[in-house]
Amino acid sequence: MSRPEDSLLADVHYDDTEARKYTTSSRIQTIQASMTRRALELLALRSPSFILDIGCGSGLSGEILSDIPASEGGPHLWVGMDISPSMLDVALQRDVEGDLFLADIGQGVPFRAGSFDAAISISAIQWLCNAESSETSPAGRLARFFNGLYASLKRGGRAVCQFYPKNDEQKKMITSAAVKAGFGAGLLEDDPETKNAKIYLVLTVGDAGVKGDITGVVEGMDGVDVLDSRRKGKTGRGEIKKGSKAWILKKKDQMEKKGKVVKASSKYTGRKRRIQF
């Protein structure tokens, strides 16, 4: 099955016809509502908050944010940004309660630092993995987006991005870009290995005085891969230093898994030799 992001830009794909079709589909409304509520569960907001809705479309998720009862920590105020004028036009016609901005998230998140308590994104950030021209790149678009998002959130803030990666390489590219921007990141997959699988990238912004940058939201959950570069204690970018003992052991393990014969490790593995005269 073809993916629209492989052939068209988001603002081209979601023209007037597609925007109306998307918004009026009862199936899409049900799925969107389910994923938005799941994202809110992972955000674990305990009081009314100011939320950025990334790729807000016609405001389907925003309506849920506005309708969260006080008993569940709401209602929330929200701002939505989207690249499709047609989607935002439908949102205006539906008289949603949030403020709306026409913007390309691949060019950054144009808000003052620390503006938002939290952010959500439903089925949007995979579009960043496709360059719109030879002058741009997926890596650059992802970096601008996550750097801008990190800055726009308050310290201690959270973001949850549901997305549909094409493959494991795309999943890794998105998550790595978030970690490089400074986020603590956890990947959660609902209904894994089924056609209904849903992947959520849970992001946290560290507080001064808080160890690491990942909260207890995703820790301990089944099927969660926690990625937090600063908790590894190796390099500032979360990478193993080339030539170190850990790097050598990792390479040996990779070679063994490929069926190759490697020398046994010992206490001397990775140790520098003295210069002999």
Short mmCIF file of C-alpha atoms in Angstrom, two decimals:
data_model
loop_
_atom_site.label_atom_id
_atom_site.label_comp_id
_atom_site.label_asym_id
_atom_site.label_seq_id
_atom_site.Cartn_x
_atom_site.Cartn_y
_atom_site.Cartn_z
CA MET A 1 0.00 0.00 0.00
CA SER A 2 1.44 3.38 -1.03
CA ARG A 3 2.00 6.13 1.49
CA PRO A 4 0.93 9.68 0.55
CA GLU A 5 4.09 11.22 2.03
CA ASP A 6 6.18 9.29 -0.50
CA SER A 7 4.69 11.12 -3.47
CA LEU A 8 3.18 14.42 -2.33
CA LEU A 9 3.86 17.21 0.15
CA ALA A 10 1.41 17.36 3.04
CA ASP A 11 -0.09 20.70 1.97
CA VAL A 12 -0.58 19.33 -1.56
CA HIS A 13 -2.04 15.99 -0.48
CA TYR A 14 -4.48 17.56 1.98
CA ASP A 15 -6.29 19.81 -0.45
CA ASP A 16 -9.92 20.90 0.02
CA THR A 17 -11.28 17.51 -1.04
CA GLU A 18 -8.94 15.39 1.11
CA ALA A 19 -9.34 17.70 4.13
CA ARG A 20 -13.13 17.33 4.08
CA LYS A 21 -12.90 13.59 3.44
CA TYR A 22 -10.48 13.15 6.36
CA THR A 23 -12.58 15.16 8.78
CA THR A 24 -15.95 13.57 7.95
CA SER A 25 -14.77 9.94 7.98
CA SER A 26 -16.27 8.23 11.03
CA ARG A 27 -13.45 5.66 10.98
CA ILE A 28 -10.76 8.35 11.07
CA GLN A 29 -12.60 10.24 13.80
CA THR A 30 -12.69 7.09 15.97
CA ILE A 31 -9.02 6.28 15.41
CA GLN A 32 -7.93 9.89 15.97
CA ALA A 33 -9.90 10.12 19.20
CA SER A 34 -8.42 6.86 20.47
CA MET A 35 -4.84 7.92 19.72
CA THR A 36 -5.36 11.39 21.21
CA ARG A 37 -6.66 9.91 24.46
CA ARG A 38 -3.72 7.52 24.54
CA ALA A 39 -1.34 10.45 24.07
CA LEU A 40 -3.04 12.29 26.94
CA GLU A 41 -2.68 9.21 29.12
CA LEU A 42 1.07 9.21 28.45
CA LEU A 43 1.33 12.95 29.10
CA ALA A 44 -0.26 12.33 32.53
CA LEU A 45 -1.37 15.95 32.96
CA ARG A 46 -2.91 16.58 36.37
CA SER A 47 -4.26 20.08 35.80
CA PRO A 48 -5.43 22.31 32.93
CA SER A 49 -2.43 22.89 30.66
CA PHE A 50 -1.34 24.89 27.64
CA ILE A 51 -0.73 22.35 24.85
CA LEU A 52 0.78 22.57 21.36
CA ASP A 53 -0.99 20.34 18.81
CA ILE A 54 1.59 19.59 16.10
CA GLY A 55 -0.01 18.81 12.74
CA CYS A 56 -3.39 19.72 14.18
CA GLY A 57 -5.22 19.30 10.86
CA SER A 58 -8.90 20.11 11.15
CA GLY A 59 -8.86 20.14 14.94
CA LEU A 60 -10.08 16.62 15.72
CA SER A 61 -7.54 16.18 18.52
CA GLY A 62 -8.01 19.74 19.69
CA GLU A 63 -11.70 19.17 20.33
CA ILE A 64 -10.83 16.35 22.71
CA LEU A 65 -8.31 18.56 24.55
CA SER A 66 -10.98 21.21 25.02
CA ASP A 67 -13.52 18.66 26.29
CA ILE A 68 -11.40 16.92 28.95
CA PRO A 69 -13.38 17.26 32.22
CA ALA A 70 -11.91 18.76 35.37
CA SER A 71 -11.98 15.32 37.01
CA GLU A 72 -9.38 14.20 34.43
CA GLY A 73 -7.17 17.29 34.68
CA GLY A 74 -8.82 19.41 31.98
CA PRO A 75 -10.04 21.26 30.11
CA HIS A 76 -6.85 22.24 28.29
CA LEU A 77 -6.05 25.32 26.22
CA TRP A 78 -4.28 24.57 22.96
CA VAL A 79 -2.60 26.01 19.91
CA GLY A 80 -2.51 24.05 16.66
CA MET A 81 -0.04 24.31 13.81
CA ASP A 82 -0.36 22.66 10.41
CA ILE A 83 1.10 23.03 6.92
CA SER A 84 -2.21 22.53 5.10
CA PRO A 85 -4.34 25.67 4.53
CA SER A 86 -7.28 23.43 3.58
CA MET A 87 -7.12 21.54 6.87
CA LEU A 88 -6.96 24.75 8.88
CA ASP A 89 -9.85 26.17 6.86
CA VAL A 90 -11.99 23.18 7.85
CA ALA A 91 -10.94 23.70 11.48
CA LEU A 92 -12.10 27.33 11.28
CA GLN A 93 -15.41 26.27 9.74
CA ARG A 94 -15.88 23.82 12.62
CA ASP A 95 -15.23 26.68 15.08
CA VAL A 96 -12.65 24.82 17.16
CA GLU A 97 -11.56 26.51 20.40
CA GLY A 98 -7.80 26.51 19.81
CA ASP A 99 -5.70 29.14 18.06
CA LEU A 100 -4.43 28.02 14.65
CA PHE A 101 -1.14 28.68 12.87
CA LEU A 102 -0.18 27.89 9.29
CA ALA A 103 3.40 26.62 9.53
CA ASP A 104 5.76 23.91 8.30
CA ILE A 105 7.10 22.01 11.31
CA GLY A 106 10.12 21.04 9.20
CA GLN A 107 11.17 24.70 9.40
CA GLY A 108 10.97 24.75 13.20
CA VAL A 109 8.48 25.54 15.94
CA PRO A 110 8.00 29.34 15.91
CA PHE A 111 7.05 30.03 19.52
CA ARG A 112 8.75 31.72 22.46
CA ALA A 113 10.94 29.48 24.60
CA GLY A 114 9.07 27.74 27.40
CA SER A 115 5.63 28.63 26.04
CA PHE A 116 3.93 25.23 26.43
CA ASP A 117 3.36 22.78 29.25
CA ALA A 118 3.07 19.87 26.82
CA ALA A 119 2.68 18.93 23.17
CA ILE A 120 0.95 16.21 21.20
CA SER A 121 1.18 15.11 17.58
CA ILE A 122 -1.02 12.54 15.90
CA SER A 123 0.05 10.96 12.59
CA ALA A 124 2.20 13.89 11.48
CA ILE A 125 5.94 13.66 12.11
CA GLN A 126 6.59 10.85 9.62
CA TRP A 127 6.10 13.51 6.91
CA LEU A 128 9.41 15.03 8.05
CA CYS A 129 11.29 12.01 6.72
CA ASN A 130 10.63 13.10 3.13
CA ALA A 131 12.60 16.03 1.73
CA GLU A 132 10.53 18.49 -0.25
CA SER A 133 13.40 19.55 -2.48
CA SER A 134 17.07 18.86 -3.20
CA GLU A 135 17.95 21.79 -0.94
CA THR A 136 16.46 20.16 2.16
CA SER A 137 17.02 16.85 3.87
CA PRO A 138 15.02 14.68 6.30
CA ALA A 139 17.82 15.02 8.86
CA GLY A 140 17.72 18.81 8.64
CA ARG A 141 13.93 18.97 8.88
CA LEU A 142 13.87 16.63 11.87
CA ALA A 143 16.62 18.59 13.62
CA ARG A 144 14.83 21.93 13.13
CA PHE A 145 11.57 20.46 14.37
CA PHE A 146 12.86 18.77 17.51
CA ASN A 147 15.21 21.65 18.42
CA GLY A 148 12.30 24.07 18.14
CA LEU A 149 9.95 21.79 20.06
CA TYR A 150 12.47 21.33 22.86
CA ALA A 151 12.86 25.09 23.22
CA SER A 152 9.11 25.74 23.16
CA LEU A 153 8.38 23.41 26.10
CA LYS A 154 8.77 24.34 29.74
CA ARG A 155 11.44 22.52 31.74
CA GLY A 156 9.80 19.38 33.03
CA GLY A 157 7.38 19.44 30.09
CA ARG A 158 6.41 16.45 27.97
CA ALA A 159 5.44 15.68 24.42
CA VAL A 160 3.85 12.59 22.87
CA CYS A 161 4.10 12.04 19.12
CA GLN A 162 2.16 9.19 17.52
CA PHE A 163 3.58 8.39 14.11
CA TYR A 164 3.68 5.74 11.39
CA PRO A 165 7.29 4.92 10.52
CA LYS A 166 7.88 3.27 7.17
CA ASN A 167 10.57 0.97 8.61
CA ASP A 168 12.99 0.56 11.53
CA GLU A 169 15.49 2.90 9.87
CA GLN A 170 12.93 5.71 9.79
CA LYS A 171 11.94 4.99 13.39
CA LYS A 172 15.59 5.23 14.47
CA MET A 173 16.12 8.43 12.46
CA ILE A 174 13.19 10.15 14.17
CA THR A 175 14.08 8.99 17.68
CA SER A 176 17.78 9.84 17.28
CA ALA A 177 16.90 13.37 16.16
CA ALA A 178 14.79 13.83 19.29
CA VAL A 179 17.57 12.60 21.58
CA LYS A 180 20.15 14.83 19.87
CA ALA A 181 17.87 17.82 20.47
CA GLY A 182 18.09 17.11 24.21
CA PHE A 183 14.96 15.09 24.90
CA GLY A 184 14.74 11.98 26.99
CA ALA A 185 12.81 9.58 24.78
CA GLY A 186 10.75 6.44 25.17
CA LEU A 187 9.16 4.43 22.36
CA LEU A 188 5.90 2.70 23.16
CA GLU A 189 4.15 0.38 20.72
CA ASP A 190 0.52 -0.63 21.17
CA ASP A 191 -0.70 -3.83 19.50
CA PRO A 192 2.80 -4.71 18.21
CA GLU A 193 3.19 -6.92 15.14
CA THR A 194 -0.39 -6.34 14.02
CA LYS A 195 -1.86 -4.17 11.29
CA ASN A 196 -3.30 -1.96 14.05
CA ALA A 197 0.10 -1.28 15.66
CA LYS A 198 0.50 2.27 16.94
CA ILE A 199 3.86 3.79 17.89
CA TYR A 200 4.17 6.65 20.39
CA LEU A 201 7.34 8.65 20.95
CA VAL A 202 7.23 9.95 24.54
CA LEU A 203 9.54 12.93 25.07
CA THR A 204 10.55 14.68 28.28
CA VAL A 205 12.38 17.93 28.93
CA GLY A 206 14.64 17.73 32.00
CA ASP A 207 14.30 19.90 35.04
CA ALA A 208 17.32 21.39 36.75
CA GLY A 209 18.06 19.05 39.62
CA VAL A 210 16.26 16.09 38.06
CA LYS A 211 18.54 13.19 37.25
CA GLY A 212 18.49 12.39 33.55
CA ASP A 213 15.70 13.52 31.30
CA ILE A 214 13.25 10.62 31.26
CA THR A 215 10.28 10.42 33.62
CA GLY A 216 8.55 7.42 35.14
CA VAL A 217 5.84 7.69 32.51
CA VAL A 218 7.36 5.05 30.26
CA GLU A 219 9.72 3.29 32.63
CA GLY A 220 8.48 -0.15 33.58
CA MET A 221 6.02 -0.37 30.70
CA ASP A 222 6.06 -3.51 28.59
CA GLY A 223 7.43 -3.03 25.09
CA VAL A 224 9.06 0.33 25.81
CA ASP A 225 12.56 1.07 24.59
CA VAL A 226 13.97 3.90 26.71
CA LEU A 227 16.52 6.05 24.90
CA ASP A 228 18.25 8.69 27.03
CA SER A 229 21.71 9.71 25.90
CA ARG A 230 22.75 11.35 29.15
CA ARG A 231 22.03 8.29 31.26
CA LYS A 232 24.59 6.21 29.42
CA GLY A 233 27.52 8.15 30.83
CA LYS A 234 29.69 7.69 27.77
CA THR A 235 29.75 10.71 25.50
CA GLY A 236 27.63 13.81 25.44
CA ARG A 237 25.77 12.56 22.38
CA GLY A 238 25.00 9.13 23.79
CA GLU A 239 27.51 7.36 21.55
CA ILE A 240 30.10 4.81 22.61
CA LYS A 241 33.60 6.17 22.14
CA LYS A 242 35.34 4.48 19.23
CA GLY A 243 38.18 2.24 20.35
CA SER A 244 36.96 1.96 23.94
CA LYS A 245 36.43 -1.41 25.61
CA ALA A 246 32.65 -1.02 25.33
CA TRP A 247 32.99 -0.26 21.61
CA ILE A 248 35.21 -3.31 21.03
CA LEU A 249 32.85 -5.62 22.95
CA LYS A 250 29.88 -4.31 20.99
CA LYS A 251 31.65 -4.93 17.68
CA LYS A 252 32.60 -8.45 18.77
CA ASP A 253 29.01 -9.18 19.72
CA GLN A 254 27.81 -7.95 16.33
CA MET A 255 30.33 -10.15 14.53
CA GLU A 256 29.38 -13.20 16.62
CA LYS A 257 25.73 -12.70 15.74
CA LYS A 258 26.75 -12.79 12.08
CA GLY A 259 28.39 -16.16 12.66
CA LYS A 260 31.98 -14.93 12.54
CA VAL A 261 34.74 -16.21 14.82
CA VAL A 262 36.20 -13.60 17.17
CA LYS A 263 38.94 -13.69 19.77
CA ALA A 264 37.85 -14.24 23.38
CA SER A 265 37.64 -11.10 25.54
CA SER A 266 39.76 -10.68 28.66
CA LYS A 267 40.75 -8.05 31.19
CA TYR A 268 43.24 -6.77 28.60
CA THR A 269 40.58 -6.12 25.94
CA GLY A 270 40.65 -2.46 24.97
CA ARG A 271 43.61 -1.70 27.21
CA LYS A 272 46.25 0.54 25.67
CA ARG A 273 49.69 -1.00 25.26
CA ARG A 274 52.69 0.68 26.78
CA ILE A 275 55.21 2.13 24.35
CA GLN A 276 58.18 -0.25 24.12
CA PHE A 277 61.70 1.03 23.62
#
